[in-house]
Amino acid sequence: GGGGPAAPVSPVGSRRRHEQAPLIDALASAEGVDPDLVHAVISRESRYNPLAGSPKGAAGLMQLMPATAARFGLAPAERFDPAKNIRAGTRYLKVLLRLFGGNLDLALAGYNAGEGAVLKYSRRIPPYKETQLYVRLVKGYYAAYRQQARHRQTRTLLADVEQRRRVRALAGRGAGEREPTRERATGSEY
């Protein structure tokens, strides 16, 4: 079954997110994974706390289990290194997206419950409440971050258009189209 609609969530707006964003964006882009997706996973997994740990043994920004970390070349302690954790977690997401033919719901379910669980349930989201909620919440963060990115792009485009308009206006004045003097403006020169 599907993961259902994205859950409405508020983007994580924190100093930690702001500090980690350049690293996350660079590593995700280098791996060919949408940085907004990696931000969405980190928002749910650790809320940008690089020292986060779980009772089940997951660690770091992307909450890597020891076996997953080892699969991507990390020693257990390296899971707390932000760059190594993000790179390994992003590579895992990429593997899952490929394994499940780009199906985001299944890739996220695999990230949460392990790809074996998704395969066991015939390439469906496992019937685990935690995993079903996880998929909806991460999709909610992803939608929110994508919307923020679109708004940033729109503001940048509008600012660029306004800047070009100002430059043209200034350039036009410099080319003989000076501000009219008071006489010309009143028509009293005739």
mmCIF file of C-alpha atoms in Angstrom:
data_model
loop_
_atom_site.group_PDB
_atom_site.id
_atom_site.type_symbol
_atom_site.label_atom_id
_atom_site.label_comp_id
_atom_site.label_asym_id
_atom_site.label_seq_id
_atom_site.Cartn_x
_atom_site.Cartn_y
_atom_site.Cartn_z
ATOM 1 C CA GLY A 1 0.000 0.000 0.000
ATOM 2 C CA GLY A 2 0.921 3.632 -0.332
ATOM 3 C CA GLY A 3 2.331 5.723 2.416
ATOM 4 C CA GLY A 4 -0.623 8.028 2.262
ATOM 5 C CA PRO A 5 -0.457 11.774 1.903
ATOM 6 C CA ALA A 6 2.384 13.801 3.277
ATOM 7 C CA ALA A 7 1.753 14.787 6.873
ATOM 8 C CA PRO A 8 1.483 18.527 7.478
ATOM 9 C CA VAL A 9 4.651 19.528 9.330
ATOM 10 C CA SER A 10 6.472 22.748 10.064
ATOM 11 C CA PRO A 11 9.976 22.927 8.624
ATOM 12 C CA VAL A 12 12.708 22.614 11.213
ATOM 13 C CA GLY A 13 14.010 26.147 11.523
ATOM 14 C CA SER A 14 16.979 25.967 13.791
ATOM 15 C CA ARG A 15 20.471 27.319 14.179
ATOM 16 C CA ARG A 16 21.730 23.737 13.755
ATOM 17 C CA ARG A 17 19.895 23.400 10.447
ATOM 18 C CA HIS A 18 21.347 26.695 9.239
ATOM 19 C CA GLU A 19 24.860 25.604 10.279
ATOM 20 C CA GLN A 20 24.578 22.139 8.691
ATOM 21 C CA ALA A 21 22.804 23.213 5.462
ATOM 22 C CA PRO A 22 25.898 23.980 3.309
ATOM 23 C CA LEU A 23 27.440 20.583 4.148
ATOM 24 C CA ILE A 24 24.168 18.713 3.605
ATOM 25 C CA ASP A 25 23.464 20.520 0.323
ATOM 26 C CA ALA A 26 26.983 19.873 -1.015
ATOM 27 C CA LEU A 27 27.101 16.178 -0.051
ATOM 28 C CA ALA A 28 23.569 15.440 -1.285
ATOM 29 C CA SER A 29 24.236 17.202 -4.597
ATOM 30 C CA ALA A 30 27.536 15.344 -5.009
ATOM 31 C CA GLU A 31 25.617 12.050 -4.623
ATOM 32 C CA GLY A 32 22.865 13.140 -7.027
ATOM 33 C CA VAL A 33 20.184 13.140 -4.315
ATOM 34 C CA ASP A 34 17.827 16.096 -3.836
ATOM 35 C CA PRO A 35 19.219 18.066 -0.863
ATOM 36 C CA ASP A 36 15.639 18.830 0.248
ATOM 37 C CA LEU A 37 15.040 15.078 0.619
ATOM 38 C CA VAL A 38 18.158 14.680 2.761
ATOM 39 C CA HIS A 39 17.043 17.650 4.885
ATOM 40 C CA ALA A 40 13.623 15.996 5.274
ATOM 41 C CA VAL A 41 15.185 12.724 6.487
ATOM 42 C CA ILE A 42 17.506 14.557 8.902
ATOM 43 C CA SER A 43 14.589 16.641 10.218
ATOM 44 C CA ARG A 44 12.735 13.477 11.167
ATOM 45 C CA GLU A 45 15.718 11.387 12.234
ATOM 46 C CA SER A 46 17.694 13.792 14.448
ATOM 47 C CA ARG A 47 16.313 17.326 14.116
ATOM 48 C CA TYR A 48 19.871 18.281 13.045
ATOM 49 C CA ASN A 49 21.538 17.011 16.219
ATOM 50 C CA PRO A 50 24.821 15.357 15.121
ATOM 51 C CA LEU A 51 25.101 13.622 18.507
ATOM 52 C CA ALA A 52 21.596 12.115 18.406
ATOM 53 C CA GLY A 53 21.290 8.466 19.366
ATOM 54 C CA SER A 54 18.364 6.064 19.609
ATOM 55 C CA PRO A 55 17.592 3.230 22.019
ATOM 56 C CA LYS A 56 17.901 0.832 19.055
ATOM 57 C CA GLY A 57 21.478 1.965 18.350
ATOM 58 C CA ALA A 58 21.030 4.465 15.494
ATOM 59 C CA ALA A 59 23.404 7.419 15.620
ATOM 60 C CA GLY A 60 24.172 10.826 14.159
ATOM 61 C CA LEU A 61 22.325 13.239 11.897
ATOM 62 C CA MET A 62 20.836 10.524 9.678
ATOM 63 C CA GLN A 63 20.513 7.981 12.516
ATOM 64 C CA LEU A 64 22.624 5.220 10.980
ATOM 65 C CA MET A 65 22.507 1.770 12.520
ATOM 66 C CA PRO A 66 25.944 0.162 12.999
ATOM 67 C CA ALA A 67 25.403 -2.365 10.172
ATOM 68 C CA THR A 68 24.270 0.340 7.729
ATOM 69 C CA ALA A 69 27.238 2.522 8.654
ATOM 70 C CA ALA A 70 29.611 -0.434 8.146
ATOM 71 C CA ARG A 71 27.997 -1.185 4.773
ATOM 72 C CA PHE A 72 29.025 2.327 3.663
ATOM 73 C CA GLY A 73 32.513 2.153 5.164
ATOM 74 C CA LEU A 74 32.045 3.810 8.560
ATOM 75 C CA ALA A 75 33.293 2.592 11.907
ATOM 76 C CA PRO A 76 30.639 2.863 14.649
ATOM 77 C CA ALA A 77 32.178 6.029 16.179
ATOM 78 C CA GLU A 78 32.353 7.739 12.772
ATOM 79 C CA ARG A 79 28.551 7.845 12.698
ATOM 80 C CA PHE A 80 28.771 11.000 14.842
ATOM 81 C CA ASP A 81 30.972 12.790 12.280
ATOM 82 C CA PRO A 82 28.475 15.000 10.390
ATOM 83 C CA ALA A 83 30.123 14.771 6.955
ATOM 84 C CA LYS A 84 30.668 10.997 7.139
ATOM 85 C CA ASN A 85 27.166 10.416 8.495
ATOM 86 C CA ILE A 86 25.497 12.557 5.820
ATOM 87 C CA ARG A 87 27.532 10.967 3.027
ATOM 88 C CA ALA A 88 26.761 7.406 4.180
ATOM 89 C CA GLY A 89 23.075 8.161 4.850
ATOM 90 C CA THR A 90 22.691 9.884 1.489
ATOM 91 C CA ARG A 91 24.350 6.973 -0.298
ATOM 92 C CA TYR A 92 21.947 4.619 1.480
ATOM 93 C CA LEU A 93 18.984 6.737 0.336
ATOM 94 C CA LYS A 94 20.364 6.637 -3.219
ATOM 95 C CA VAL A 95 20.685 2.817 -3.074
ATOM 96 C CA LEU A 96 17.105 2.547 -1.807
ATOM 97 C CA LEU A 97 15.732 4.905 -4.463
ATOM 98 C CA ARG A 98 17.439 2.775 -7.140
ATOM 99 C CA LEU A 99 16.318 -0.505 -5.563
ATOM 100 C CA PHE A 100 12.695 0.651 -5.491
ATOM 101 C CA GLY A 101 12.679 2.252 -8.947
ATOM 102 C CA GLY A 102 12.539 5.825 -7.666
ATOM 103 C CA ASN A 103 9.467 5.119 -5.493
ATOM 104 C CA LEU A 104 9.927 7.611 -2.662
ATOM 105 C CA ASP A 105 7.457 5.895 -0.287
ATOM 106 C CA LEU A 106 9.290 2.574 -0.559
ATOM 107 C CA ALA A 107 12.744 4.177 -0.308
ATOM 108 C CA LEU A 108 11.714 5.998 2.879
ATOM 109 C CA ALA A 109 10.094 2.861 4.293
ATOM 110 C CA GLY A 110 13.334 1.016 3.553
ATOM 111 C CA TYR A 111 15.360 3.744 5.256
ATOM 112 C CA ASN A 112 13.210 3.403 8.376
ATOM 113 C CA ALA A 113 12.530 -0.350 8.545
ATOM 114 C CA GLY A 114 15.304 -1.721 6.316
ATOM 115 C CA GLU A 115 14.957 -2.691 2.677
ATOM 116 C CA GLY A 116 14.481 -6.320 3.734
ATOM 117 C CA ALA A 117 11.176 -5.425 5.400
ATOM 118 C CA VAL A 118 9.928 -3.681 2.252
ATOM 119 C CA LEU A 119 10.940 -6.685 0.126
ATOM 120 C CA LYS A 120 9.344 -9.102 2.632
ATOM 121 C CA TYR A 121 6.020 -7.275 2.194
ATOM 122 C CA SER A 122 6.115 -7.533 -1.610
ATOM 123 C CA ARG A 123 7.567 -4.080 -2.216
ATOM 124 C CA ARG A 124 4.969 -2.391 -0.064
ATOM 125 C CA ILE A 125 5.358 -0.229 3.003
ATOM 126 C CA PRO A 126 5.529 -2.683 5.914
ATOM 127 C CA PRO A 127 2.452 -2.731 8.167
ATOM 128 C CA TYR A 128 4.382 -1.075 10.985
ATOM 129 C CA LYS A 129 2.675 2.043 12.413
ATOM 130 C CA GLU A 130 6.088 3.655 13.059
ATOM 131 C CA THR A 131 7.207 3.159 9.444
ATOM 132 C CA GLN A 132 3.893 4.323 7.969
ATOM 133 C CA LEU A 133 4.018 7.495 10.096
ATOM 134 C CA TYR A 134 7.718 7.966 9.257
ATOM 135 C CA VAL A 135 7.002 7.935 5.511
ATOM 136 C CA ARG A 136 4.196 10.498 5.887
ATOM 137 C CA LEU A 137 6.254 12.785 8.128
ATOM 138 C CA VAL A 138 9.373 12.739 5.947
ATOM 139 C CA LYS A 139 7.222 13.419 2.880
ATOM 140 C CA GLY A 140 5.686 16.331 4.797
ATOM 141 C CA TYR A 141 9.111 17.811 5.553
ATOM 142 C CA TYR A 142 10.172 17.212 1.951
ATOM 143 C CA ALA A 143 7.111 19.059 0.613
ATOM 144 C CA ALA A 144 7.715 21.944 3.030
ATOM 145 C CA TYR A 145 11.412 22.265 2.090
ATOM 146 C CA ARG A 146 10.651 22.077 -1.629
ATOM 147 C CA GLN A 147 8.059 24.824 -1.207
ATOM 148 C CA GLN A 148 10.587 26.981 0.680
ATOM 149 C CA ALA A 149 13.092 26.426 -2.131
ATOM 150 C CA ARG A 150 10.514 27.466 -4.760
ATOM 151 C CA HIS A 151 9.714 30.607 -2.776
ATOM 152 C CA ARG A 152 13.445 31.431 -2.511
ATOM 153 C CA GLN A 153 13.809 30.961 -6.288
ATOM 154 C CA THR A 154 10.809 33.199 -6.963
ATOM 155 C CA ARG A 155 12.128 35.937 -4.656
ATOM 156 C CA THR A 156 15.541 35.706 -6.333
ATOM 157 C CA LEU A 157 14.010 35.953 -9.813
ATOM 158 C CA LEU A 158 11.871 38.936 -8.815
ATOM 159 C CA ALA A 159 14.872 40.650 -7.223
ATOM 160 C CA ASP A 160 16.921 40.013 -10.411
ATOM 161 C CA VAL A 161 14.161 41.500 -12.592
ATOM 162 C CA GLU A 162 13.914 44.566 -10.347
ATOM 163 C CA GLN A 163 17.710 44.973 -10.347
ATOM 164 C CA ARG A 164 17.827 44.799 -14.168
ATOM 165 C CA ARG A 165 15.008 47.353 -14.368
ATOM 166 C CA ARG A 166 16.950 49.753 -12.119
ATOM 167 C CA VAL A 167 20.151 49.273 -14.100
ATOM 168 C CA ARG A 168 18.307 49.976 -17.371
ATOM 169 C CA ALA A 169 16.696 53.069 -15.867
ATOM 170 C CA LEU A 170 20.070 54.374 -14.668
ATOM 171 C CA ALA A 171 21.749 53.498 -17.972
ATOM 172 C CA GLY A 172 18.953 55.276 -19.870
ATOM 173 C CA ARG A 173 19.483 58.464 -17.865
ATOM 174 C CA GLY A 174 23.183 58.365 -18.576
ATOM 175 C CA ALA A 175 22.534 58.195 -22.332
ATOM 176 C CA GLY A 176 21.027 61.642 -22.737
ATOM 177 C CA GLU A 177 17.735 60.897 -21.040
ATOM 178 C CA ARG A 178 18.560 63.005 -18.011
ATOM 179 C CA GLU A 179 15.980 64.044 -15.470
ATOM 180 C CA PRO A 180 13.951 66.860 -16.981
ATOM 181 C CA THR A 181 14.871 70.279 -15.623
ATOM 182 C CA ARG A 182 12.200 72.364 -13.981
ATOM 183 C CA GLU A 183 11.742 74.544 -17.060
ATOM 184 C CA ARG A 184 11.218 71.582 -19.376
ATOM 185 C CA ALA A 185 8.913 69.966 -16.882
ATOM 186 C CA THR A 186 6.714 73.069 -16.707
ATOM 187 C CA GLY A 187 7.002 73.828 -20.411
ATOM 188 C CA SER A 188 8.145 77.431 -19.653
ATOM 189 C CA GLU A 189 11.183 77.216 -21.951
ATOM 190 C CA TYR A 190 9.032 78.048 -25.001
#
